Amino acid sequence: MPELPDVEVFRRRAERLALDRTVEHASVRADGMLEDTSERSLCEALLGHQLCETFRHGKHLFLRSGEPRGRWLRLHFGMTGSLDVLEEDEAEPEHVRLRLDFRGGSRLCYTCVRKFGEIGLVDAPASFIREQQLGPDPFAADFGLREFRRCLEGRSGTIKGTLMNQEVLAGLGNLYTDEALFQARIHPQTTVDELDADEVAELWHVIDRVLAKAVDYEAEVDRMPKTWLLRNREDGVDCPRCDGTIHRLELGGRATYVCDRHQRR
DNA sequence: TTCCATGTTCCGCA
DNA sequence: TTGCGGAACATGGA
């Protein structure tokens, strides 16, 4: 489930298990997933070098190569991507699109079942973020209520669409947007200009808390509290927070779950 | 077989 | 011109 918390978990995994190991072999099986690069350039940037730094912005993960030019491998996970570091004796998962074999036997596997993800090579994360016009990352230490207010300024669309717009805020997807709105008691179809200052502040605090907690739970839904919507995404079940019922709506072509009682329009 | 899916992008409309 | 919302995209699993 690669939204911000999932990608942050991948980043920490790479930071812990994939840095400072020489890449001895790289295999790319990712036709259609390479962005602004080629298999040859990727191999050139990685082979014989070590990964030496990790960075995440929104749903994008960057791994810096220790090659002289210091380019960054960029991974986006689409809807089904994942990143694992396997030991020598561990079986390889299916749908591996990029595999880096390290000296010593461990290997980094980027898998993506539906191939909606992207593999790229960039000179610097900052320039990529600028070119893509990505909004700020809500998990960043310097992102506070003031910055959040600025993101919503002048917006007129629904709060759900706005939060999921990566040019407004980078990292929230369908699931965590629903979760934040559920906990903040805001209906997803509420428009941004309908929210008062208190609601915006509450929403900010909820987003902050949900993201931090989700990362603590390593983005594993089964470990999250039963009072979270993520544990209750099913049409017709009882709301875990009030006497209401959870309903499934379709918003912008996406499944949306709301409580009919504490998220009124 | 049919339906559904956490991602982005594109097009028509206001 | 800009922003918004819905449709489309490709693929595989339940």
Short mmCIF file of N, CA, C and O in Angstrom, two decimals, chain A residues 86-215:
data_model
loop_
_atom_site.label_atom_id
_atom_site.label_comp_id
_atom_site.label_asym_id
_atom_site.label_seq_id
_atom_site.Cartn_x
_atom_site.Cartn_y
_atom_site.Cartn_z
N LEU A 86 16.65 -8.85 0.84
CA LEU A 86 16.65 -10.27 1.14
C LEU A 86 18.06 -10.78 1.39
O LEU A 86 19.01 -10.32 0.76
N GLU A 87 18.16 -11.73 2.26
CA GLU A 87 19.44 -12.40 2.48
C GLU A 87 19.64 -13.43 1.38
O GLU A 87 18.71 -13.80 0.67
N GLU A 88 20.85 -13.92 1.30
CA GLU A 88 21.23 -14.81 0.22
C GLU A 88 20.31 -16.02 0.08
O GLU A 88 19.97 -16.45 -1.02
N ASP A 89 19.89 -16.58 1.23
CA ASP A 89 19.14 -17.83 1.18
C ASP A 89 17.62 -17.61 1.09
O ASP A 89 16.85 -18.56 1.09
N GLU A 90 17.19 -16.36 1.04
CA GLU A 90 15.74 -16.10 0.98
C GLU A 90 15.23 -16.16 -0.45
O GLU A 90 15.88 -15.65 -1.37
N ALA A 91 14.06 -16.77 -0.60
CA ALA A 91 13.48 -16.93 -1.94
C ALA A 91 13.05 -15.58 -2.50
O ALA A 91 12.59 -14.71 -1.77
N GLU A 92 13.19 -15.45 -3.80
CA GLU A 92 12.84 -14.19 -4.45
C GLU A 92 11.33 -14.11 -4.66
O GLU A 92 10.71 -15.07 -5.11
N PRO A 93 10.73 -12.97 -4.35
CA PRO A 93 9.29 -12.82 -4.58
C PRO A 93 8.97 -12.74 -6.07
O PRO A 93 9.87 -12.62 -6.90
N GLU A 94 7.70 -12.79 -6.39
CA GLU A 94 7.28 -12.66 -7.79
C GLU A 94 7.27 -11.19 -8.20
O GLU A 94 7.22 -10.30 -7.35
N HIS A 95 7.26 -10.95 -9.49
CA HIS A 95 7.13 -9.60 -10.06
C HIS A 95 8.25 -8.65 -9.66
O HIS A 95 8.02 -7.46 -9.45
N VAL A 96 9.46 -9.18 -9.51
CA VAL A 96 10.60 -8.32 -9.23
C VAL A 96 10.94 -7.54 -10.50
O VAL A 96 11.11 -8.12 -11.57
N ARG A 97 10.98 -6.21 -10.40
CA ARG A 97 11.26 -5.37 -11.58
C ARG A 97 12.69 -4.86 -11.57
O ARG A 97 13.25 -4.53 -12.62
N LEU A 98 13.26 -4.72 -10.38
CA LEU A 98 14.65 -4.28 -10.27
C LEU A 98 15.29 -5.03 -9.11
O LEU A 98 14.72 -5.10 -8.02
N ARG A 99 16.44 -5.60 -9.38
CA ARG A 99 17.13 -6.33 -8.32
C ARG A 99 18.59 -5.92 -8.29
O ARG A 99 19.26 -5.91 -9.34
N LEU A 100 19.06 -5.54 -7.12
CA LEU A 100 20.48 -5.20 -6.96
C LEU A 100 21.11 -6.25 -6.06
O LEU A 100 20.68 -6.43 -4.92
N ASP A 101 22.10 -6.93 -6.58
CA ASP A 101 22.81 -7.94 -5.79
C ASP A 101 24.04 -7.29 -5.16
O ASP A 101 24.89 -6.76 -5.88
N PHE A 102 24.13 -7.38 -3.85
CA PHE A 102 25.27 -6.77 -3.15
C PHE A 102 26.37 -7.80 -2.92
O PHE A 102 26.09 -9.00 -2.78
N ARG A 103 27.58 -7.29 -2.85
CA ARG A 103 28.70 -8.16 -2.48
C ARG A 103 28.40 -8.69 -1.07
O ARG A 103 27.98 -7.95 -0.19
N GLY A 104 28.55 -9.97 -0.91
CA GLY A 104 28.24 -10.57 0.39
C GLY A 104 26.96 -11.38 0.34
O GLY A 104 26.68 -12.17 1.24
N GLY A 105 26.14 -11.16 -0.72
CA GLY A 105 25.00 -12.06 -0.91
C GLY A 105 23.61 -11.48 -0.74
O GLY A 105 22.65 -12.03 -1.26
N SER A 106 23.44 -10.38 0.02
CA SER A 106 22.07 -9.86 0.16
C SER A 106 21.67 -9.13 -1.12
O SER A 106 22.51 -8.78 -1.95
N ARG A 107 20.38 -8.88 -1.27
CA ARG A 107 19.92 -8.19 -2.48
C ARG A 107 18.68 -7.34 -2.20
O ARG A 107 17.86 -7.67 -1.35
N LEU A 108 18.62 -6.27 -2.95
CA LEU A 108 17.50 -5.34 -2.85
C LEU A 108 16.52 -5.66 -3.97
O LEU A 108 16.91 -5.69 -5.14
N CYS A 109 15.26 -5.92 -3.62
CA CYS A 109 14.27 -6.26 -4.63
C CYS A 109 13.14 -5.24 -4.65
O CYS A 109 12.45 -5.03 -3.65
N TYR A 110 12.95 -4.63 -5.80
CA TYR A 110 11.81 -3.73 -6.01
C TYR A 110 10.79 -4.53 -6.81
O TYR A 110 11.06 -4.96 -7.93
N THR A 111 9.65 -4.79 -6.21
CA THR A 111 8.61 -5.55 -6.91
C THR A 111 7.42 -4.64 -7.20
O THR A 111 7.17 -3.68 -6.48
N CYS A 112 6.72 -4.97 -8.28
CA CYS A 112 5.55 -4.18 -8.63
C CYS A 112 4.64 -5.02 -9.52
O CYS A 112 4.94 -5.25 -10.69
N VAL A 113 3.57 -5.54 -8.96
CA VAL A 113 2.69 -6.45 -9.69
C VAL A 113 2.09 -5.77 -10.91
O VAL A 113 2.21 -6.26 -12.03
N ARG A 114 1.46 -4.63 -10.72
CA ARG A 114 0.71 -4.03 -11.84
C ARG A 114 1.48 -3.02 -12.66
O ARG A 114 0.90 -2.34 -13.50
N LYS A 115 2.73 -2.88 -12.40
CA LYS A 115 3.58 -2.03 -13.24
C LYS A 115 3.09 -0.59 -13.37
O LYS A 115 3.29 0.03 -14.41
N PHE A 116 2.46 -0.09 -12.34
CA PHE A 116 2.10 1.33 -12.34
C PHE A 116 3.23 2.16 -11.73
O PHE A 116 3.17 3.37 -11.71
N GLY A 117 4.22 1.48 -11.19
CA GLY A 117 5.33 2.20 -10.56
C GLY A 117 6.29 2.76 -11.59
O GLY A 117 6.10 2.59 -12.80
N GLU A 118 7.32 3.44 -11.11
CA GLU A 118 8.31 4.04 -11.99
C GLU A 118 9.71 3.86 -11.41
O GLU A 118 9.90 3.94 -10.20
N ILE A 119 10.65 3.62 -12.30
CA ILE A 119 12.06 3.56 -11.93
C ILE A 119 12.77 4.65 -12.71
O ILE A 119 12.65 4.71 -13.94
N GLY A 120 13.46 5.51 -12.02
CA GLY A 120 14.13 6.61 -12.71
C GLY A 120 15.50 6.88 -12.13
O GLY A 120 15.93 6.26 -11.15
N LEU A 121 16.19 7.80 -12.77
CA LEU A 121 17.52 8.21 -12.33
C LEU A 121 17.53 9.73 -12.39
O LEU A 121 17.23 10.31 -13.44
N VAL A 122 17.81 10.38 -11.28
CA VAL A 122 17.78 11.85 -11.27
C VAL A 122 19.07 12.41 -10.69
O VAL A 122 19.76 11.75 -9.91
N ASP A 123 19.39 13.64 -11.09
CA ASP A 123 20.60 14.27 -10.58
C ASP A 123 20.45 14.67 -9.12
O ASP A 123 21.37 14.57 -8.34
N ALA A 124 19.24 15.15 -8.78
CA ALA A 124 19.01 15.57 -7.40
C ALA A 124 17.51 15.53 -7.10
O ALA A 124 16.71 15.94 -7.95
N PRO A 125 17.13 15.02 -5.93
CA PRO A 125 15.71 14.99 -5.58
C PRO A 125 15.04 16.36 -5.68
O PRO A 125 13.92 16.47 -6.18
N ALA A 126 15.75 17.40 -5.25
CA ALA A 126 15.14 18.73 -5.23
C ALA A 126 14.70 19.18 -6.61
O ALA A 126 13.63 19.77 -6.78
N SER A 127 15.54 18.91 -7.61
CA SER A 127 15.15 19.35 -8.96
C SER A 127 14.00 18.52 -9.50
O SER A 127 13.13 19.02 -10.21
N PHE A 128 13.99 17.23 -9.15
CA PHE A 128 12.86 16.39 -9.56
C PHE A 128 11.56 16.90 -8.94
O PHE A 128 10.54 17.03 -9.62
N ILE A 129 11.61 17.21 -7.67
CA ILE A 129 10.42 17.70 -6.95
C ILE A 129 9.91 18.99 -7.58
O ILE A 129 8.71 19.19 -7.77
N ARG A 130 10.86 19.84 -7.96
CA ARG A 130 10.49 21.12 -8.59
C ARG A 130 9.86 20.87 -9.96
O ARG A 130 8.79 21.40 -10.27
N GLU A 131 10.50 20.04 -10.75
CA GLU A 131 9.97 19.77 -12.09
C GLU A 131 8.58 19.16 -12.04
O GLU A 131 7.71 19.47 -12.85
N GLN A 132 8.36 18.26 -11.10
CA GLN A 132 7.06 17.59 -10.97
C GLN A 132 6.04 18.47 -10.25
O GLN A 132 4.88 18.11 -10.12
N GLN A 133 6.53 19.60 -9.74
CA GLN A 133 5.68 20.53 -9.00
C GLN A 133 5.00 19.86 -7.83
O GLN A 133 3.81 20.10 -7.55
N LEU A 134 5.74 18.97 -7.15
CA LEU A 134 5.17 18.30 -5.99
C LEU A 134 5.00 19.27 -4.83
O LEU A 134 5.84 20.15 -4.62
N GLY A 135 3.94 19.11 -4.10
CA GLY A 135 3.71 19.94 -2.92
C GLY A 135 4.62 19.51 -1.79
O GLY A 135 5.40 18.57 -1.94
N PRO A 136 4.54 20.19 -0.65
CA PRO A 136 5.38 19.83 0.49
C PRO A 136 5.01 18.45 1.05
O PRO A 136 3.90 17.96 0.87
N ASP A 137 5.96 17.85 1.73
CA ASP A 137 5.76 16.55 2.35
C ASP A 137 5.25 16.77 3.78
O ASP A 137 5.93 17.38 4.59
N PRO A 138 4.07 16.26 4.09
CA PRO A 138 3.48 16.55 5.39
C PRO A 138 4.20 15.87 6.55
O PRO A 138 3.95 16.19 7.72
N PHE A 139 5.09 14.94 6.26
CA PHE A 139 5.83 14.25 7.31
C PHE A 139 7.12 14.98 7.65
O PHE A 139 7.78 14.67 8.64
N ALA A 140 7.49 15.95 6.84
CA ALA A 140 8.74 16.68 7.06
C ALA A 140 8.65 17.48 8.36
O ALA A 140 7.60 17.99 8.73
N ALA A 141 9.79 17.57 9.04
CA ALA A 141 9.82 18.22 10.35
C ALA A 141 9.40 19.69 10.30
O ALA A 141 8.81 20.22 11.24
N ASP A 142 9.68 20.35 9.18
CA ASP A 142 9.39 21.78 9.11
C ASP A 142 8.01 22.06 8.51
O ASP A 142 7.72 23.19 8.15
N PHE A 143 7.19 21.05 8.42
CA PHE A 143 5.85 21.27 7.88
C PHE A 143 4.84 21.35 9.03
O PHE A 143 4.57 20.36 9.70
N GLY A 144 4.30 22.51 9.26
CA GLY A 144 3.38 22.72 10.37
C GLY A 144 2.03 23.24 9.91
O GLY A 144 1.74 23.27 8.71
N LEU A 145 1.23 23.64 10.89
CA LEU A 145 -0.11 24.13 10.60
C LEU A 145 -0.10 25.31 9.64
O LEU A 145 -0.93 25.41 8.74
N ARG A 146 0.89 26.20 9.82
CA ARG A 146 0.94 27.37 8.95
C ARG A 146 1.12 26.95 7.49
O ARG A 146 0.45 27.45 6.58
N GLU A 147 2.02 25.98 7.27
CA GLU A 147 2.27 25.50 5.91
C GLU A 147 1.03 24.79 5.35
O GLU A 147 0.69 24.92 4.18
N PHE A 148 0.36 24.06 6.23
CA PHE A 148 -0.85 23.35 5.80
C PHE A 148 -1.92 24.35 5.35
O PHE A 148 -2.56 24.18 4.33
N ARG A 149 -2.07 25.43 6.13
CA ARG A 149 -3.04 26.47 5.77
C ARG A 149 -2.72 27.04 4.39
O ARG A 149 -3.60 27.28 3.58
N ARG A 150 -1.43 27.24 4.18
CA ARG A 150 -1.00 27.81 2.91
C ARG A 150 -1.35 26.87 1.74
O ARG A 150 -1.74 27.31 0.66
N CYS A 151 -1.24 25.58 1.98
CA CYS A 151 -1.58 24.60 0.94
C CYS A 151 -3.05 24.71 0.52
O CYS A 151 -3.39 24.50 -0.64
N LEU A 152 -3.91 24.99 1.48
CA LEU A 152 -5.35 25.00 1.20
C LEU A 152 -5.85 26.34 0.70
O LEU A 152 -6.96 26.45 0.19
N GLU A 153 -5.00 27.37 0.84
CA GLU A 153 -5.38 28.72 0.46
C GLU A 153 -5.84 28.79 -0.99
O GLU A 153 -5.15 28.32 -1.89
N GLY A 154 -7.00 29.40 -1.21
CA GLY A 154 -7.46 29.63 -2.57
C GLY A 154 -8.03 28.41 -3.26
O GLY A 154 -8.39 28.47 -4.43
N ARG A 155 -8.09 27.29 -2.54
CA ARG A 155 -8.63 26.06 -3.13
C ARG A 155 -10.14 26.02 -2.98
O ARG A 155 -10.68 26.47 -1.97
N SER A 156 -10.79 25.45 -3.98
CA SER A 156 -12.24 25.44 -3.91
C SER A 156 -12.84 24.04 -4.08
O SER A 156 -14.04 23.85 -3.96
N GLY A 157 -12.02 23.06 -4.37
CA GLY A 157 -12.53 21.72 -4.61
C GLY A 157 -12.85 20.97 -3.32
O GLY A 157 -12.76 21.52 -2.22
N THR A 158 -13.22 19.71 -3.47
CA THR A 158 -13.52 18.91 -2.29
C THR A 158 -12.23 18.69 -1.50
O THR A 158 -11.13 18.65 -2.06
N ILE A 159 -12.39 18.52 -0.19
CA ILE A 159 -11.20 18.33 0.65
C ILE A 159 -10.50 17.03 0.30
O ILE A 159 -9.27 16.95 0.31
N LYS A 160 -11.28 16.02 -0.06
CA LYS A 160 -10.62 14.75 -0.41
C LYS A 160 -9.75 14.89 -1.66
O LYS A 160 -8.60 14.49 -1.67
N GLY A 161 -10.33 15.49 -2.70
CA GLY A 161 -9.57 15.68 -3.93
C GLY A 161 -8.34 16.54 -3.70
O GLY A 161 -7.27 16.28 -4.25
N THR A 162 -8.49 17.55 -2.85
CA THR A 162 -7.38 18.46 -2.59
C THR A 162 -6.24 17.76 -1.84
O THR A 162 -5.08 17.91 -2.19
N LEU A 163 -6.60 16.98 -0.83
CA LEU A 163 -5.56 16.29 -0.05
C LEU A 163 -4.82 15.25 -0.89
O LEU A 163 -3.66 14.95 -0.65
N MET A 164 -5.54 14.68 -1.87
CA MET A 164 -4.91 13.66 -2.70
C MET A 164 -4.12 14.24 -3.86
O MET A 164 -3.38 13.52 -4.53
N ASN A 165 -4.29 15.53 -4.10
CA ASN A 165 -3.56 16.20 -5.17
C ASN A 165 -2.09 16.37 -4.76
O ASN A 165 -1.76 17.13 -3.86
N GLN A 166 -1.20 15.66 -5.46
CA GLN A 166 0.21 15.64 -5.07
C GLN A 166 0.90 17.00 -5.26
O GLN A 166 1.96 17.24 -4.70
N GLU A 167 0.27 17.88 -6.04
CA GLU A 167 0.84 19.21 -6.20
C GLU A 167 0.46 20.12 -5.03
O GLU A 167 1.04 21.18 -4.84
N VAL A 168 -0.52 19.70 -4.27
CA VAL A 168 -0.90 20.45 -3.07
C VAL A 168 -0.09 19.95 -1.88
O VAL A 168 0.53 20.72 -1.15
N LEU A 169 -0.13 18.65 -1.70
CA LEU A 169 0.51 17.98 -0.58
C LEU A 169 1.01 16.64 -1.13
O LEU A 169 0.25 15.94 -1.78
N ALA A 170 2.26 16.30 -0.87
CA ALA A 170 2.80 15.08 -1.47
C ALA A 170 2.83 13.94 -0.47
O ALA A 170 3.48 14.03 0.56
N GLY A 171 2.07 12.90 -0.76
CA GLY A 171 2.18 11.70 0.08
C GLY A 171 0.89 11.02 0.46
O GLY A 171 0.85 9.83 0.73
N LEU A 172 -0.20 11.80 0.54
CA LEU A 172 -1.47 11.18 0.92
C LEU A 172 -2.13 10.55 -0.31
O LEU A 172 -2.17 11.15 -1.38
N GLY A 173 -2.65 9.34 -0.14
CA GLY A 173 -3.39 8.68 -1.20
C GLY A 173 -4.81 8.42 -0.74
O GLY A 173 -5.29 9.02 0.23
N ASN A 174 -5.46 7.51 -1.41
CA ASN A 174 -6.88 7.26 -1.13
C ASN A 174 -7.12 6.79 0.31
O ASN A 174 -8.01 7.29 0.99
N LEU A 175 -6.32 5.85 0.78
CA LEU A 175 -6.57 5.25 2.09
C LEU A 175 -6.32 6.22 3.24
O LEU A 175 -7.16 6.37 4.14
N TYR A 176 -5.17 6.86 3.23
CA TYR A 176 -4.84 7.74 4.36
C TYR A 176 -5.64 9.04 4.32
O TYR A 176 -5.86 9.67 5.36
N THR A 177 -6.08 9.45 3.14
CA THR A 177 -6.97 10.62 3.07
C THR A 177 -8.30 10.29 3.74
O THR A 177 -8.80 11.06 4.56
N ASP A 178 -8.84 9.13 3.40
CA ASP A 178 -10.09 8.70 4.05
C ASP A 178 -9.91 8.60 5.57
O ASP A 178 -10.76 9.00 6.34
N GLU A 179 -8.76 8.06 5.98
CA GLU A 179 -8.49 7.88 7.40
C GLU A 179 -8.46 9.23 8.13
O GLU A 179 -9.08 9.40 9.18
N ALA A 180 -7.75 10.18 7.55
CA ALA A 180 -7.62 11.50 8.19
C ALA A 180 -8.98 12.18 8.29
O ALA A 180 -9.33 12.75 9.32
N LEU A 181 -9.77 12.12 7.22
CA LEU A 181 -11.07 12.79 7.23
C LEU A 181 -12.02 12.11 8.21
O LEU A 181 -12.81 12.77 8.89
N PHE A 182 -11.92 10.80 8.30
CA PHE A 182 -12.72 10.03 9.25
C PHE A 182 -12.40 10.47 10.69
O PHE A 182 -13.30 10.77 11.48
N GLN A 183 -11.11 10.53 11.00
CA GLN A 183 -10.73 10.89 12.37
C GLN A 183 -10.98 12.36 12.67
O GLN A 183 -11.19 12.73 13.83
N ALA A 184 -10.96 13.19 11.64
CA ALA A 184 -11.21 14.63 11.85
C ALA A 184 -12.70 14.95 11.75
O ALA A 184 -13.10 16.11 11.87
N ARG A 185 -13.52 13.95 11.52
CA ARG A 185 -14.97 14.09 11.45
C ARG A 185 -15.41 15.03 10.33
O ARG A 185 -16.33 15.83 10.50
N ILE A 186 -14.73 14.92 9.20
CA ILE A 186 -15.05 15.78 8.06
C ILE A 186 -15.50 14.90 6.89
O ILE A 186 -14.83 13.90 6.56
N HIS A 187 -16.60 15.28 6.25
CA HIS A 187 -17.08 14.52 5.10
C HIS A 187 -16.17 14.81 3.90
O HIS A 187 -15.83 15.97 3.66
N PRO A 188 -15.77 13.78 3.16
CA PRO A 188 -14.83 14.00 2.05
C PRO A 188 -15.31 14.95 0.96
O PRO A 188 -14.51 15.54 0.24
N GLN A 189 -16.63 15.10 0.82
CA GLN A 189 -17.14 16.00 -0.21
C GLN A 189 -17.26 17.45 0.26
O GLN A 189 -17.67 18.32 -0.50
N THR A 190 -16.91 17.71 1.51
CA THR A 190 -16.87 19.09 1.97
C THR A 190 -15.87 19.86 1.12
O THR A 190 -14.79 19.35 0.83
N THR A 191 -16.24 21.06 0.69
CA THR A 191 -15.25 21.82 -0.08
C THR A 191 -14.32 22.56 0.87
O THR A 191 -14.67 22.85 2.01
N VAL A 192 -13.12 22.84 0.36
CA VAL A 192 -12.10 23.45 1.21
C VAL A 192 -12.58 24.77 1.81
O VAL A 192 -12.33 25.06 2.97
N ASP A 193 -13.29 25.55 1.00
CA ASP A 193 -13.72 26.87 1.52
C ASP A 193 -14.86 26.76 2.55
O ASP A 193 -15.18 27.75 3.21
N GLU A 194 -15.41 25.58 2.70
CA GLU A 194 -16.43 25.39 3.75
C GLU A 194 -15.82 25.10 5.11
O GLU A 194 -16.51 25.13 6.13
N LEU A 195 -14.55 24.78 5.15
CA LEU A 195 -13.90 24.43 6.42
C LEU A 195 -13.55 25.69 7.20
O LEU A 195 -12.98 26.63 6.64
N ASP A 196 -13.88 25.70 8.49
CA ASP A 196 -13.47 26.87 9.28
C ASP A 196 -12.06 26.62 9.86
O ASP A 196 -11.50 25.53 9.71
N ALA A 197 -11.53 27.64 10.50
CA ALA A 197 -10.13 27.58 10.97
C ALA A 197 -9.91 26.42 11.94
O ALA A 197 -8.87 25.76 11.89
N ASP A 198 -10.89 26.17 12.80
CA ASP A 198 -10.74 25.08 13.76
C ASP A 198 -10.69 23.72 13.07
O ASP A 198 -9.93 22.83 13.46
N GLU A 199 -11.53 23.58 12.05
CA GLU A 199 -11.54 22.30 11.33
C GLU A 199 -10.23 22.06 10.60
O GLU A 199 -9.72 20.93 10.55
N VAL A 200 -9.69 23.13 10.02
CA VAL A 200 -8.41 23.00 9.32
C VAL A 200 -7.32 22.61 10.32
O VAL A 200 -6.49 21.72 10.06
N ALA A 201 -7.33 23.25 11.49
CA ALA A 201 -6.32 22.94 12.51
C ALA A 201 -6.46 21.50 12.97
O ALA A 201 -5.46 20.77 13.10
N GLU A 202 -7.71 21.08 13.21
CA GLU A 202 -7.94 19.70 13.65
C GLU A 202 -7.48 18.71 12.58
O GLU A 202 -6.82 17.71 12.87
N LEU A 203 -7.79 19.02 11.33
CA LEU A 203 -7.38 18.14 10.23
C LEU A 203 -5.86 18.03 10.17
O LEU A 203 -5.31 16.95 9.98
N TRP A 204 -5.19 19.15 10.34
CA TRP A 204 -3.74 19.12 10.32
C TRP A 204 -3.20 18.21 11.43
O TRP A 204 -2.35 17.35 11.21
N HIS A 205 -3.73 18.39 12.63
CA HIS A 205 -3.23 17.56 13.74
C HIS A 205 -3.48 16.08 13.50
O HIS A 205 -2.65 15.23 13.80
N VAL A 206 -4.65 15.79 12.93
CA VAL A 206 -4.98 14.39 12.65
C VAL A 206 -4.03 13.80 11.60
O VAL A 206 -3.52 12.69 11.76
N ILE A 207 -3.80 14.55 10.53
CA ILE A 207 -2.89 14.06 9.48
C ILE A 207 -1.52 13.76 10.08
O ILE A 207 -0.93 12.70 9.87
N ASP A 208 -1.04 14.71 10.86
CA ASP A 208 0.27 14.57 11.49
C ASP A 208 0.34 13.30 12.34
O ASP A 208 1.28 12.51 12.26
N ARG A 209 -0.72 13.10 13.14
CA ARG A 209 -0.74 11.96 14.07
C ARG A 209 -0.90 10.64 13.32
O ARG A 209 -0.22 9.66 13.61
N VAL A 210 -1.81 10.63 12.35
CA VAL A 210 -2.06 9.39 11.59
C VAL A 210 -0.80 8.94 10.86
O VAL A 210 -0.44 7.76 10.89
N LEU A 211 -0.10 9.88 10.22
CA LEU A 211 1.10 9.50 9.48
C LEU A 211 2.18 8.96 10.43
O LEU A 211 2.79 7.92 10.17
N ALA A 212 2.37 9.66 11.55
CA ALA A 212 3.41 9.23 12.50
C ALA A 212 3.07 7.85 13.07
O ALA A 212 3.94 6.97 13.17
N LYS A 213 1.82 7.68 13.44
CA LYS A 213 1.40 6.38 14.00
C LYS A 213 1.54 5.27 12.97
O LYS A 213 2.00 4.17 13.28
N ALA A 214 1.10 5.56 11.75
CA ALA A 214 1.13 4.54 10.70
C ALA A 214 2.58 4.08 10.46
O ALA A 214 2.83 2.89 10.26
N VAL A 215 3.51 5.02 10.50
CA VAL A 215 4.91 4.64 10.33
C VAL A 215 5.36 3.79 11.53
O VAL A 215 6.05 2.79 11.38
#
